[in-house]
Amino acid sequence: MTITVAALWRHPIKSHGRESLSTVSLTKGQTMPWDRRWAVAHEGAKSDGSEWAHCINYSRGAKVPALMAINAKVDEVAGTVSLSHPLRDTITIDPDAQADQFLEWIKPLMPEGRHQSVAIHRVPDRGMTDTPFPSISLINLNSNQSVADELAQQIDPRRWRCNVHFSGAPAWDELQWLGKQIRIGTCELIVREPIIRCLATTANPDTGERDADTLAALKRIGNHQNFGIYAEVLQSGDITVGDEIQVN
């Protein structure tokens, strides 16, 4: 059995867009570069942006499914992010300096009766992952197919908003990797915990509309809401699409 990297993704602004990569350099103890570099605080947030905070402080796809249809493209030299959505014109901003422009752009996508987005937070030297430790998220494409089979519909793996998509492993085998070290390219990581899923995954990444009961499918398959795994980088290195994943 050969397990290989099928795709790499980063999400520059937490819950607000994704970008495909062909290769990436990871650093020990850090998130993927430019992944969840920023997070969008809402009116009810208890955080001030000075340190990592729980995802409940931020606007996200679980509450606003339209956010799931945003695509992103980073210009690392300029420090800007271009965002596109089927219902909005493309915008290019520096999130550190042009938060007001971003907030105006996102406002039509925010439903009435929900906390509105009010600020962009960036914590120095780490991404705003859903975990209190800087994590890299991975999903098994065969597990994704298992969910698709259960629902009898196509399930785009972008729904899960993970960094590394891999193929070649039996469905759900990744849930047996907890506590194990894995080598990808020249990187070494340790698998820390499963990813517990929320309503964000019920939304279509092309339309931003909820059209698949992924959570019910997970319950029927395994009596849980786990899909994918969080890992932590133990050894810095490079990962490229097509690299083999070795599980120790």
Coordinates of C-alpha atoms in Angstrom, one line a residue:
M1 CA 0.0 0.0 0.0
T2 CA 1.4 3.4 -1.0
I3 CA -0.1 6.5 0.5
T4 CA 0.6 9.7 -1.3
V5 CA -0.3 13.4 -1.1
A6 CA -3.1 14.2 -3.5
A7 CA -3.6 17.9 -2.8
L8 CA -2.3 20.8 -0.6
W9 CA -4.5 23.6 0.6
R10 CA -4.1 26.7 2.8
H11 CA -6.8 29.1 4.1
P12 CA -5.3 32.5 4.6
I13 CA -8.3 34.1 6.4
K14 CA -9.9 31.6 8.7
S15 CA -13.2 30.4 7.2
H16 CA -12.9 32.9 4.4
G17 CA -11.4 31.2 1.3
R18 CA -9.0 28.5 0.3
E19 CA -6.0 28.3 -2.0
S20 CA -4.4 25.2 -3.7
L21 CA -0.7 24.7 -3.5
S22 CA 1.7 22.3 -5.3
T23 CA 4.4 22.4 -2.6
V24 CA 4.9 23.9 0.8
S25 CA 7.7 24.2 3.4
L26 CA 6.7 23.4 7.0
T27 CA 8.4 24.5 10.2
K28 CA 8.7 22.6 13.4
G29 CA 5.9 23.6 15.8
Q30 CA 4.2 25.9 13.3
T31 CA 1.1 25.9 11.2
M32 CA 1.3 25.8 7.4
P33 CA 2.7 29.2 6.2
W34 CA -0.2 31.7 5.6
D35 CA -2.8 29.2 6.8
R36 CA -5.4 30.8 9.1
R37 CA -2.9 33.7 9.3
W38 CA -5.9 35.9 10.0
A39 CA -9.3 35.3 11.7
V40 CA -12.5 37.5 11.5
A41 CA -13.9 38.4 14.9
H42 CA -17.6 38.9 15.3
E43 CA -19.6 41.2 17.6
G44 CA -19.8 38.6 20.3
A45 CA -16.1 37.8 20.4
K46 CA -14.4 37.7 23.8
S47 CA -10.9 37.7 22.2
D48 CA -8.8 40.8 21.4
G49 CA -6.4 39.3 18.8
S50 CA -3.4 39.3 21.2
E51 CA -3.3 35.5 21.5
W52 CA -4.9 32.3 20.1
A53 CA -8.7 32.1 20.9
H54 CA -11.4 29.5 20.4
C55 CA -13.2 29.4 17.1
I56 CA -16.5 30.5 18.7
N57 CA -15.0 34.1 18.7
Y58 CA -14.8 34.2 14.9
S59 CA -17.1 34.2 11.9
R60 CA -17.1 30.7 10.3
G61 CA -18.9 28.4 8.0
A62 CA -20.8 26.5 10.7
K63 CA -22.9 29.7 11.3
V64 CA -22.6 31.3 7.9
P65 CA -22.6 28.7 5.1
A66 CA -22.1 31.3 2.4
L67 CA -18.5 31.7 3.5
M68 CA -17.7 28.2 2.3
A69 CA -17.8 29.3 -1.3
I70 CA -15.0 31.8 -1.0
N71 CA -11.7 31.2 -2.9
A72 CA -8.5 33.0 -2.0
K73 CA -5.1 33.8 -3.6
V74 CA -2.2 35.1 -1.6
D75 CA 0.5 37.5 -2.9
E76 CA 3.2 36.7 -0.4
V77 CA 5.5 39.6 -1.6
A78 CA 2.8 42.2 -1.4
G79 CA 1.2 40.7 1.7
T80 CA -2.2 40.8 0.1
V81 CA -5.1 38.3 -0.3
S82 CA -7.5 38.2 -3.3
L83 CA -11.0 36.9 -2.4
S84 CA -13.7 35.7 -4.8
H85 CA -17.2 34.5 -4.3
P86 CA -20.0 33.7 -6.8
L87 CA -22.1 36.5 -5.4
R88 CA -19.4 39.1 -4.9
D89 CA -16.9 40.9 -7.1
T90 CA -13.2 39.9 -6.5
I91 CA -11.4 42.0 -4.0
T92 CA -7.7 42.3 -3.1
I93 CA -6.8 43.6 0.3
D94 CA -4.0 43.7 2.9
P95 CA -5.9 42.3 5.9
D96 CA -3.6 44.1 8.3
A97 CA -4.3 47.5 6.8
Q98 CA -7.6 47.3 4.9
A99 CA -10.0 45.5 7.4
D100 CA -12.8 48.1 6.7
Q101 CA -12.8 47.2 2.9
F102 CA -12.9 43.5 3.8
L103 CA -15.8 44.0 6.2
E104 CA -17.8 45.9 3.6
W105 CA -17.2 43.1 1.1
I106 CA -18.3 40.3 3.4
K107 CA -21.3 42.1 4.9
P108 CA -23.8 41.0 2.1
L109 CA -22.9 37.4 2.8
M110 CA -23.7 37.6 6.6
P111 CA -27.2 36.6 7.5
E112 CA -29.4 39.0 9.6
G113 CA -29.8 37.9 13.2
R114 CA -26.3 36.6 13.4
H115 CA -23.3 38.3 15.0
Q116 CA -21.8 40.5 12.3
S117 CA -18.0 40.6 11.5
V118 CA -16.3 43.5 13.1
A119 CA -12.5 43.0 13.0
I120 CA -9.6 41.0 11.6
H121 CA -7.2 39.5 14.1
R122 CA -3.7 38.2 13.6
V123 CA -1.6 36.6 16.3
P124 CA 2.2 36.9 15.7
D125 CA 4.0 33.7 14.8
R126 CA 1.0 31.3 14.5
G127 CA -2.1 30.5 12.5
M128 CA -5.5 30.6 14.1
T129 CA -6.3 26.9 13.8
D130 CA -9.2 25.3 15.6
T131 CA -6.7 23.7 17.9
P132 CA -4.8 25.4 20.8
F133 CA -1.6 24.0 19.3
P134 CA -0.3 24.9 15.8
S135 CA -1.8 22.1 13.7
I136 CA -1.6 20.7 10.2
S137 CA -4.9 19.0 9.2
L138 CA -5.1 15.9 7.0
I139 CA -7.9 14.0 5.3
N140 CA -8.1 10.6 3.6
L141 CA -9.8 10.7 0.2
N142 CA -11.1 7.2 0.6
S143 CA -12.8 8.2 3.8
N144 CA -14.3 11.1 1.8
Q145 CA -15.6 8.5 -0.7
S146 CA -17.1 6.5 2.1
V147 CA -19.1 9.5 3.2
A148 CA -20.2 10.2 -0.4
D149 CA -21.3 6.5 -0.8
E150 CA -23.3 6.8 2.4
L151 CA -25.1 9.9 1.2
A152 CA -25.3 8.7 -2.4
Q153 CA -24.0 12.0 -3.7
Q154 CA -20.7 13.6 -4.6
I155 CA -18.8 15.1 -1.7
D156 CA -16.1 17.6 -2.6
P157 CA -13.2 17.1 -0.2
R158 CA -12.8 20.9 0.0
R159 CA -15.8 20.8 2.4
W160 CA -13.5 19.6 5.1
R161 CA -11.1 22.6 4.9
C162 CA -7.9 20.5 5.5
N163 CA -4.3 21.2 4.5
V164 CA -3.3 17.8 3.2
H165 CA -5.4 15.5 1.2
F166 CA -4.0 12.0 0.7
S167 CA -4.9 8.9 -1.2
G168 CA -4.0 5.2 -1.1
A169 CA -5.0 4.4 2.5
P170 CA -8.1 2.3 3.4
A171 CA -11.1 4.4 4.4
W172 CA -10.9 5.5 8.0
D173 CA -7.4 4.0 8.5
E174 CA -6.2 7.5 9.5
L175 CA -8.2 7.3 12.8
Q176 CA -5.8 4.5 13.8
W177 CA -2.8 6.9 13.4
L178 CA -3.4 8.8 16.6
G179 CA -0.1 9.1 18.6
K180 CA 1.9 7.8 15.6
Q181 CA 4.6 9.7 13.7
I182 CA 4.3 10.1 10.0
R183 CA 6.8 11.2 7.4
I184 CA 5.7 13.3 4.4
G185 CA 8.4 14.4 2.0
T186 CA 11.2 15.7 4.2
C187 CA 8.9 16.5 7.1
E188 CA 8.0 14.5 10.2
L189 CA 4.8 15.0 12.1
I190 CA 3.0 13.4 15.0
V191 CA -0.7 12.8 14.8
R192 CA -2.3 14.4 17.8
E193 CA -6.1 14.0 17.6
P194 CA -9.1 13.5 15.3
I195 CA -11.0 16.4 13.9
I196 CA -14.6 16.7 15.3
R197 CA -16.8 18.1 12.6
C198 CA -19.4 20.9 12.6
L199 CA -22.1 22.2 10.3
A200 CA -19.6 23.9 8.0
T201 CA -19.1 20.6 6.2
T202 CA -22.8 20.5 5.2
A203 CA -22.2 23.5 2.8
N204 CA -21.3 23.1 -0.8
P205 CA -17.9 24.8 -1.5
D206 CA -19.0 26.0 -4.9
T207 CA -22.4 27.6 -3.9
G208 CA -22.1 28.1 -0.1
E209 CA -25.5 26.4 0.3
R210 CA -26.1 23.5 2.7
D211 CA -26.9 20.5 0.6
A212 CA -25.4 17.4 2.3
D213 CA -26.0 16.0 5.8
T214 CA -22.3 15.1 6.4
L215 CA -22.8 14.9 10.2
A216 CA -25.6 12.4 10.0
A217 CA -23.5 10.3 7.6
L218 CA -20.6 10.3 10.0
K219 CA -22.9 9.2 12.8
R220 CA -24.2 6.3 10.7
I221 CA -20.8 5.2 9.6
G222 CA -18.9 5.4 12.9
N223 CA -21.2 6.7 15.6
H224 CA -19.1 9.9 15.8
Q225 CA -18.5 13.2 14.1
N226 CA -14.7 12.6 13.4
F227 CA -13.3 13.2 10.0
G228 CA -9.6 13.8 9.4
I229 CA -6.7 14.2 11.8
Y230 CA -4.7 17.0 13.3
A231 CA -0.9 16.6 13.4
E232 CA 2.0 18.7 14.7
V233 CA 5.2 19.3 12.8
L234 CA 8.2 17.6 14.6
Q235 CA 10.8 18.2 11.9
S236 CA 10.9 21.0 9.4
G237 CA 10.9 20.2 5.7
D238 CA 9.1 20.3 2.4
I239 CA 5.9 18.6 1.1
T240 CA 5.0 18.3 -2.5
V241 CA 1.9 16.9 -4.2
G242 CA 2.8 13.3 -5.0
D243 CA 5.0 12.7 -2.0
E244 CA 4.7 9.4 -0.2
I245 CA 3.3 9.3 3.4
Q246 CA 5.0 6.8 5.7
V247 CA 3.3 5.9 8.9
N248 CA 5.6 4.7 11.8

